[in-house]
Amino acid sequence: MGSRWKCADPIGAGDTGARADLRRTGRYGMPEISSYLDELAREVAQSFGESAGSSITFQHHGAVLRVASSDEASARCDQVESRLHSGPCLQAMETQEAVVVPRLADLTEWPEWREQAVHEGYVSAVAVPAPVAPDVAVALNVYFMRAEGWDDGMLAVAQQHARAIARAVQGRLVLLTAAHAANEVRAAVGRRVTVEHAVGAIMHCNACTPDEALEVLRRTCADVDVSLETAARIVVGVLSGAPTGSRTRLDER
């Protein structure tokens, strides 16, 4: 059974010296995030020596995806975990504790993943989680083609890498959230402008106050069972097709 190491440090704490530290690049959340994570995975593997491979798995509200790998062998191992929703990186993300497997041959858990890892020539592995946001996390799997005796120093390096990877994902999510918020604001402004146009048109046709025009619009909503914006579009559409100078009263139906 793999042993567990608690990962208590939050993202950004104690990350001095991590080769994958994102502070050396301005590419937070760029469209090429997958390629960048592949680059980070390769850096992680290189930092542990020629016999190492690494892969990154992402969990978002229960959905699990392998998002990057240093090589095809480690990618195939993590793909088994993602496909079966079972393995050390899944456990690491669920418990927020690192899972250390010093000898894959002795492991009784996760037989499909173990068989794939052994088939690829790996002898030992470690899975290190890092939180990104509520219900969002990443896990870094590091595979070795030799039996590895993990000590506190080696695990700390793996945790630094995992936190750096989490920041890359976090940066991307921040940009996506900001873009979504901007789109929502633009949509809200568009809805407000449409309603204001309709209110102005009703005021012109009915020689009424803004409040009275808005009440006419609300009655239209109730009559045809649509949203205020849709009713406003209907009113503007109807009035834009009326002959010039028409003064049809919209509340006389």
PDB file of C-alpha atoms in Angstrom, residues 3-225:
ATOM      1  CA  SER A   3       2.198   5.657   2.189  1.00  0.00           C
ATOM      2  CA  ARG A   4       0.664   9.095   2.732  1.00  0.00           C
ATOM      3  CA  TRP A   5       2.363  12.411   3.424  1.00  0.00           C
ATOM      4  CA  LYS A   6       0.260  15.407   4.431  1.00  0.00           C
ATOM      5  CA  CYS A   7       0.383  18.364   2.022  1.00  0.00           C
ATOM      6  CA  ALA A   8      -0.573  21.223   4.300  1.00  0.00           C
ATOM      7  CA  ASP A   9       1.117  24.200   2.648  1.00  0.00           C
ATOM      8  CA  PRO A  10      -1.200  26.463   0.627  1.00  0.00           C
ATOM      9  CA  ILE A  11      -0.361  27.502  -2.913  1.00  0.00           C
ATOM     10  CA  GLY A  12       2.402  30.075  -2.898  1.00  0.00           C
ATOM     11  CA  ALA A  13       3.898  29.151   0.484  1.00  0.00           C
ATOM     12  CA  GLY A  14       7.477  27.973   0.746  1.00  0.00           C
ATOM     13  CA  ASP A  15       8.069  27.593  -2.985  1.00  0.00           C
ATOM     14  CA  THR A  16      11.595  29.000  -3.221  1.00  0.00           C
ATOM     15  CA  GLY A  17      13.771  26.951  -5.542  1.00  0.00           C
ATOM     16  CA  ALA A  18      11.069  25.123  -7.489  1.00  0.00           C
ATOM     17  CA  ARG A  19      12.323  24.825 -11.036  1.00  0.00           C
ATOM     18  CA  ALA A  20       8.763  24.909 -12.313  1.00  0.00           C
ATOM     19  CA  ASP A  21       7.955  28.134 -10.418  1.00  0.00           C
ATOM     20  CA  LEU A  22       5.610  30.250 -12.507  1.00  0.00           C
ATOM     21  CA  ARG A  23       6.991  33.530 -11.230  1.00  0.00           C
ATOM     22  CA  ARG A  24       9.673  33.348 -13.912  1.00  0.00           C
ATOM     23  CA  THR A  25       7.125  33.570 -16.730  1.00  0.00           C
ATOM     24  CA  GLY A  26       4.277  35.865 -17.681  1.00  0.00           C
ATOM     25  CA  ARG A  27       2.283  33.174 -19.470  1.00  0.00           C
ATOM     26  CA  TYR A  28      -0.408  32.711 -16.833  1.00  0.00           C
ATOM     27  CA  GLY A  29      -3.566  31.302 -18.339  1.00  0.00           C
ATOM     28  CA  MET A  30      -2.601  31.730 -21.993  1.00  0.00           C
ATOM     29  CA  PRO A  31      -4.392  29.625 -24.615  1.00  0.00           C
ATOM     30  CA  GLU A  32      -1.303  27.407 -24.883  1.00  0.00           C
ATOM     31  CA  ILE A  33      -1.740  26.327 -21.241  1.00  0.00           C
ATOM     32  CA  SER A  34      -1.695  22.617 -22.176  1.00  0.00           C
ATOM     33  CA  SER A  35       1.604  22.998 -24.016  1.00  0.00           C
ATOM     34  CA  TYR A  36       2.989  24.977 -21.111  1.00  0.00           C
ATOM     35  CA  LEU A  37       1.949  22.279 -18.638  1.00  0.00           C
ATOM     36  CA  ASP A  38       3.677  19.711 -20.856  1.00  0.00           C
ATOM     37  CA  GLU A  39       6.790  21.855 -20.540  1.00  0.00           C
ATOM     38  CA  LEU A  40       6.425  21.935 -16.755  1.00  0.00           C
ATOM     39  CA  ALA A  41       5.956  18.158 -16.664  1.00  0.00           C
ATOM     40  CA  ARG A  42       9.193  17.719 -18.610  1.00  0.00           C
ATOM     41  CA  GLU A  43      11.003  20.063 -16.219  1.00  0.00           C
ATOM     42  CA  VAL A  44       9.732  18.069 -13.251  1.00  0.00           C
ATOM     43  CA  ALA A  45      10.976  14.812 -14.771  1.00  0.00           C
ATOM     44  CA  GLN A  46      14.361  16.328 -15.592  1.00  0.00           C
ATOM     45  CA  SER A  47      14.746  17.648 -12.052  1.00  0.00           C
ATOM     46  CA  PHE A  48      14.496  14.080 -10.710  1.00  0.00           C
ATOM     47  CA  GLY A  49      16.903  12.515 -13.199  1.00  0.00           C
ATOM     48  CA  GLU A  50      16.919  10.518 -16.413  1.00  0.00           C
ATOM     49  CA  SER A  51      14.908   7.601 -15.018  1.00  0.00           C
ATOM     50  CA  ALA A  52      11.933   9.798 -14.051  1.00  0.00           C
ATOM     51  CA  GLY A  53       8.717  10.622 -15.870  1.00  0.00           C
ATOM     52  CA  SER A  54       5.896  12.871 -14.741  1.00  0.00           C
ATOM     53  CA  SER A  55       2.263  13.504 -15.533  1.00  0.00           C
ATOM     54  CA  ILE A  56      -0.338  16.043 -14.414  1.00  0.00           C
ATOM     55  CA  THR A  57      -3.974  15.230 -13.678  1.00  0.00           C
ATOM     56  CA  PHE A  58      -6.696  17.845 -13.217  1.00  0.00           C
ATOM     57  CA  GLN A  59      -9.906  17.400 -11.220  1.00  0.00           C
ATOM     58  CA  HIS A  60     -12.739  19.880 -11.702  1.00  0.00           C
ATOM     59  CA  HIS A  61     -16.018  19.309  -9.830  1.00  0.00           C
ATOM     60  CA  GLY A  62     -15.583  15.538 -10.075  1.00  0.00           C
ATOM     61  CA  ALA A  63     -14.378  15.426 -13.686  1.00  0.00           C
ATOM     62  CA  VAL A  64     -10.860  13.987 -13.972  1.00  0.00           C
ATOM     63  CA  LEU A  65      -8.531  14.655 -16.911  1.00  0.00           C
ATOM     64  CA  ARG A  66      -4.879  13.974 -17.642  1.00  0.00           C
ATOM     65  CA  VAL A  67      -3.748  17.345 -18.945  1.00  0.00           C
ATOM     66  CA  ALA A  68       0.015  17.045 -19.466  1.00  0.00           C
ATOM     67  CA  SER A  69       2.909  14.580 -19.374  1.00  0.00           C
ATOM     68  CA  SER A  70       6.655  14.566 -19.814  1.00  0.00           C
ATOM     69  CA  ASP A  71       6.535  11.486 -22.069  1.00  0.00           C
ATOM     70  CA  GLU A  72       4.184   8.916 -23.578  1.00  0.00           C
ATOM     71  CA  ALA A  73       4.842   6.271 -20.918  1.00  0.00           C
ATOM     72  CA  SER A  74       3.788   8.441 -17.979  1.00  0.00           C
ATOM     73  CA  ALA A  75       0.846   9.726 -20.041  1.00  0.00           C
ATOM     74  CA  ARG A  76      -0.435   6.176 -20.532  1.00  0.00           C
ATOM     75  CA  CYS A  77      -0.201   5.535 -16.793  1.00  0.00           C
ATOM     76  CA  ASP A  78      -2.217   8.621 -15.876  1.00  0.00           C
ATOM     77  CA  GLN A  79      -4.736   7.900 -18.623  1.00  0.00           C
ATOM     78  CA  VAL A  80      -5.555   4.645 -16.833  1.00  0.00           C
ATOM     79  CA  GLU A  81      -6.230   6.599 -13.642  1.00  0.00           C
ATOM     80  CA  SER A  82      -8.412   9.154 -15.413  1.00  0.00           C
ATOM     81  CA  ARG A  83     -10.343   6.514 -17.332  1.00  0.00           C
ATOM     82  CA  LEU A  84     -11.021   4.333 -14.270  1.00  0.00           C
ATOM     83  CA  HIS A  85     -11.316   7.246 -11.842  1.00  0.00           C
ATOM     84  CA  SER A  86      -9.001   5.330  -9.542  1.00  0.00           C
ATOM     85  CA  GLY A  87      -5.343   5.607  -8.635  1.00  0.00           C
ATOM     86  CA  PRO A  88      -2.831   7.403  -6.418  1.00  0.00           C
ATOM     87  CA  CYS A  89      -3.362  10.846  -7.928  1.00  0.00           C
ATOM     88  CA  LEU A  90      -7.139  10.557  -7.382  1.00  0.00           C
ATOM     89  CA  GLN A  91      -6.571   9.571  -3.772  1.00  0.00           C
ATOM     90  CA  ALA A  92      -4.033  12.364  -3.345  1.00  0.00           C
ATOM     91  CA  MET A  93      -6.499  14.987  -4.593  1.00  0.00           C
ATOM     92  CA  GLU A  94      -9.319  13.615  -2.447  1.00  0.00           C
ATOM     93  CA  THR A  95      -7.260  13.511   0.767  1.00  0.00           C
ATOM     94  CA  GLN A  96      -4.821  16.352  -0.031  1.00  0.00           C
ATOM     95  CA  GLU A  97      -2.037  14.014   1.059  1.00  0.00           C
ATOM     96  CA  ALA A  98       0.875  12.811  -1.037  1.00  0.00           C
ATOM     97  CA  VAL A  99       0.828   9.102  -1.866  1.00  0.00           C
ATOM     98  CA  VAL A 100       4.251   7.441  -2.017  1.00  0.00           C
ATOM     99  CA  VAL A 101       4.675   4.040  -3.684  1.00  0.00           C
ATOM    100  CA  PRO A 102       8.276   2.930  -3.002  1.00  0.00           C
ATOM    101  CA  ARG A 103       7.841  -0.384  -4.859  1.00  0.00           C
ATOM    102  CA  LEU A 104       5.118  -0.843  -7.458  1.00  0.00           C
ATOM    103  CA  ALA A 105       5.618  -4.623  -7.424  1.00  0.00           C
ATOM    104  CA  ASP A 106       4.464  -4.744  -3.791  1.00  0.00           C
ATOM    105  CA  LEU A 107       1.363  -2.584  -4.329  1.00  0.00           C
ATOM    106  CA  THR A 108      -2.038  -4.261  -3.908  1.00  0.00           C
ATOM    107  CA  GLU A 109      -4.191  -1.184  -4.608  1.00  0.00           C
ATOM    108  CA  TRP A 110      -5.157   0.106  -8.073  1.00  0.00           C
ATOM    109  CA  PRO A 111      -4.158  -3.057  -9.996  1.00  0.00           C
ATOM    110  CA  GLU A 112      -4.865  -1.634 -13.477  1.00  0.00           C
ATOM    111  CA  TRP A 113      -2.719   1.427 -12.870  1.00  0.00           C
ATOM    112  CA  ARG A 114       0.017  -0.664 -11.231  1.00  0.00           C
ATOM    113  CA  GLU A 115       0.091  -3.082 -14.177  1.00  0.00           C
ATOM    114  CA  GLN A 116       0.365  -0.225 -16.666  1.00  0.00           C
ATOM    115  CA  ALA A 117       3.156   1.446 -14.693  1.00  0.00           C
ATOM    116  CA  VAL A 118       5.097  -1.815 -14.376  1.00  0.00           C
ATOM    117  CA  HIS A 119       4.556  -2.500 -18.081  1.00  0.00           C
ATOM    118  CA  GLU A 120       6.115   0.891 -18.852  1.00  0.00           C
ATOM    119  CA  GLY A 121       9.184  -0.093 -16.831  1.00  0.00           C
ATOM    120  CA  TYR A 122       8.512   1.993 -13.742  1.00  0.00           C
ATOM    121  CA  VAL A 123       9.519   0.702 -10.312  1.00  0.00           C
ATOM    122  CA  SER A 124       8.270   3.405  -7.930  1.00  0.00           C
ATOM    123  CA  ALA A 125       6.034   6.468  -7.968  1.00  0.00           C
ATOM    124  CA  VAL A 126       4.670   9.369  -5.968  1.00  0.00           C
ATOM    125  CA  ALA A 127       1.469  11.410  -6.359  1.00  0.00           C
ATOM    126  CA  VAL A 128       1.441  14.942  -4.929  1.00  0.00           C
ATOM    127  CA  PRO A 129      -1.740  17.065  -4.836  1.00  0.00           C
ATOM    128  CA  ALA A 130      -2.211  20.822  -4.824  1.00  0.00           C
ATOM    129  CA  PRO A 131      -5.519  22.685  -4.424  1.00  0.00           C
ATOM    130  CA  VAL A 132      -6.465  25.241  -7.060  1.00  0.00           C
ATOM    131  CA  ALA A 133      -9.921  26.445  -5.975  1.00  0.00           C
ATOM    132  CA  PRO A 134     -12.978  24.960  -4.236  1.00  0.00           C
ATOM    133  CA  ASP A 135     -13.693  21.611  -5.943  1.00  0.00           C
ATOM    134  CA  VAL A 136     -10.689  22.095  -8.239  1.00  0.00           C
ATOM    135  CA  ALA A 137      -7.297  20.428  -7.752  1.00  0.00           C
ATOM    136  CA  VAL A 138      -4.286  19.080  -9.593  1.00  0.00           C
ATOM    137  CA  ALA A 139      -2.043  16.129  -8.840  1.00  0.00           C
ATOM    138  CA  LEU A 140       1.505  15.564  -9.993  1.00  0.00           C
ATOM    139  CA  ASN A 141       2.522  11.941 -10.558  1.00  0.00           C
ATOM    140  CA  VAL A 142       6.260  11.274 -10.689  1.00  0.00           C
ATOM    141  CA  TYR A 143       7.346   7.834 -11.934  1.00  0.00           C
ATOM    142  CA  PHE A 144      10.778   6.238 -11.512  1.00  0.00           C
ATOM    143  CA  MET A 145      12.509   3.364 -13.258  1.00  0.00           C
ATOM    144  CA  ARG A 146      14.341   2.646 -10.009  1.00  0.00           C
ATOM    145  CA  ALA A 147      13.278   2.032  -6.424  1.00  0.00           C
ATOM    146  CA  GLU A 148      13.190   5.448  -4.812  1.00  0.00           C
ATOM    147  CA  GLY A 149      13.586   6.123  -1.106  1.00  0.00           C
ATOM    148  CA  TRP A 150      11.565   9.273  -0.578  1.00  0.00           C
ATOM    149  CA  ASP A 151      12.720  11.627   2.161  1.00  0.00           C
ATOM    150  CA  ASP A 152      11.315  14.953   3.347  1.00  0.00           C
ATOM    151  CA  GLY A 153      13.586  16.943   1.039  1.00  0.00           C
ATOM    152  CA  MET A 154      12.588  15.086  -2.126  1.00  0.00           C
ATOM    153  CA  LEU A 155       8.922  15.281  -1.248  1.00  0.00           C
ATOM    154  CA  ALA A 156       9.240  19.013  -0.582  1.00  0.00           C
ATOM    155  CA  VAL A 157      10.642  19.492  -4.098  1.00  0.00           C
ATOM    156  CA  ALA A 158       7.732  17.526  -5.578  1.00  0.00           C
ATOM    157  CA  GLN A 159       5.293  19.663  -3.575  1.00  0.00           C
ATOM    158  CA  GLN A 160       6.931  22.835  -4.886  1.00  0.00           C
ATOM    159  CA  HIS A 161       6.451  21.595  -8.424  1.00  0.00           C
ATOM    160  CA  ALA A 162       2.820  20.681  -7.709  1.00  0.00           C
ATOM    161  CA  ARG A 163       2.095  24.142  -6.289  1.00  0.00           C
ATOM    162  CA  ALA A 164       3.679  25.800  -9.320  1.00  0.00           C
ATOM    163  CA  ILE A 165       1.498  23.692 -11.608  1.00  0.00           C
ATOM    164  CA  ALA A 166      -1.567  24.585  -9.530  1.00  0.00           C
ATOM    165  CA  ARG A 167      -0.763  28.280  -9.961  1.00  0.00           C
ATOM    166  CA  ALA A 168      -0.643  27.837 -13.736  1.00  0.00           C
ATOM    167  CA  VAL A 169      -4.106  26.286 -13.687  1.00  0.00           C
ATOM    168  CA  GLN A 170      -5.320  28.857 -11.170  1.00  0.00           C
ATOM    169  CA  GLY A 171      -4.123  31.700 -13.387  1.00  0.00           C
ATOM    170  CA  ARG A 172      -5.981  30.246 -16.337  1.00  0.00           C
ATOM    171  CA  LEU A 173      -9.176  29.888 -14.300  1.00  0.00           C
ATOM    172  CA  VAL A 174      -8.880  33.486 -13.093  1.00  0.00           C
ATOM    173  CA  LEU A 175      -8.664  34.713 -16.685  1.00  0.00           C
ATOM    174  CA  LEU A 176     -11.566  32.522 -17.757  1.00  0.00           C
ATOM    175  CA  THR A 177     -13.640  33.775 -14.822  1.00  0.00           C
ATOM    176  CA  ALA A 178     -12.764  37.379 -15.641  1.00  0.00           C
ATOM    177  CA  ALA A 179     -13.670  36.855 -19.293  1.00  0.00           C
ATOM    178  CA  HIS A 180     -16.958  35.247 -18.293  1.00  0.00           C
ATOM    179  CA  ALA A 181     -17.708  38.130 -15.924  1.00  0.00           C
ATOM    180  CA  ALA A 182     -16.916  40.650 -18.662  1.00  0.00           C
ATOM    181  CA  ASN A 183     -19.244  38.830 -21.039  1.00  0.00           C
ATOM    182  CA  GLU A 184     -21.958  38.845 -18.386  1.00  0.00           C
ATOM    183  CA  VAL A 185     -21.507  42.591 -17.873  1.00  0.00           C
ATOM    184  CA  ARG A 186     -21.687  43.222 -21.613  1.00  0.00           C
ATOM    185  CA  ALA A 187     -24.801  41.072 -21.858  1.00  0.00           C
ATOM    186  CA  ALA A 188     -26.398  42.882 -18.909  1.00  0.00           C
ATOM    187  CA  VAL A 189     -25.602  46.255 -20.474  1.00  0.00           C
ATOM    188  CA  GLY A 190     -27.084  45.052 -23.750  1.00  0.00           C
ATOM    189  CA  ARG A 191     -30.266  43.937 -21.998  1.00  0.00           C
ATOM    190  CA  ARG A 192     -30.546  47.252 -20.195  1.00  0.00           C
ATOM    191  CA  VAL A 193     -30.057  49.225 -23.417  1.00  0.00           C
ATOM    192  CA  THR A 194     -32.761  47.168 -25.149  1.00  0.00           C
ATOM    193  CA  VAL A 195     -35.222  47.805 -22.311  1.00  0.00           C
ATOM    194  CA  GLU A 196     -34.384  51.512 -22.266  1.00  0.00           C
ATOM    195  CA  HIS A 197     -34.978  51.740 -26.018  1.00  0.00           C
ATOM    196  CA  ALA A 198     -38.353  50.076 -25.591  1.00  0.00           C
ATOM    197  CA  VAL A 199     -39.306  52.374 -22.701  1.00  0.00           C
ATOM    198  CA  GLY A 200     -38.314  55.410 -24.753  1.00  0.00           C
ATOM    199  CA  ALA A 201     -40.348  54.194 -27.720  1.00  0.00           C
ATOM    200  CA  ILE A 202     -43.421  53.603 -25.550  1.00  0.00           C
ATOM    201  CA  MET A 203     -43.037  57.059 -23.976  1.00  0.00           C
ATOM    202  CA  HIS A 204     -42.937  58.561 -27.460  1.00  0.00           C
ATOM    203  CA  CYS A 205     -45.987  56.645 -28.667  1.00  0.00           C
ATOM    204  CA  ASN A 206     -48.081  57.017 -25.526  1.00  0.00           C
ATOM    205  CA  ALA A 207     -46.875  60.418 -24.298  1.00  0.00           C
ATOM    206  CA  CYS A 208     -46.361  58.858 -20.874  1.00  0.00           C
ATOM    207  CA  THR A 209     -43.808  58.882 -18.084  1.00  0.00           C
ATOM    208  CA  PRO A 210     -40.916  56.383 -17.839  1.00  0.00           C
ATOM    209  CA  ASP A 211     -42.678  54.520 -15.018  1.00  0.00           C
ATOM    210  CA  GLU A 212     -45.876  54.258 -17.042  1.00  0.00           C
ATOM    211  CA  ALA A 213     -43.920  53.038 -20.076  1.00  0.00           C
ATOM    212  CA  LEU A 214     -42.158  50.406 -17.972  1.00  0.00           C
ATOM    213  CA  GLU A 215     -45.522  49.235 -16.642  1.00  0.00           C
ATOM    214  CA  VAL A 216     -46.758  48.797 -20.224  1.00  0.00           C
ATOM    215  CA  LEU A 217     -43.660  46.726 -20.942  1.00  0.00           C
ATOM    216  CA  ARG A 218     -44.244  44.593 -17.853  1.00  0.00           C
ATOM    217  CA  ARG A 219     -47.835  43.948 -18.891  1.00  0.00           C
ATOM    218  CA  THR A 220     -46.507  42.782 -22.247  1.00  0.00           C
ATOM    219  CA  CYS A 221     -44.214  40.361 -20.381  1.00  0.00           C
ATOM    220  CA  ALA A 222     -47.176  38.931 -18.479  1.00  0.00           C
ATOM    221  CA  ASP A 223     -49.430  38.724 -21.529  1.00  0.00           C
ATOM    222  CA  VAL A 224     -47.007  36.755 -23.701  1.00  0.00           C
ATOM    223  CA  ASP A 225     -45.067  35.097 -20.851  1.00  0.00           C
TER     224      ASP A 225
END
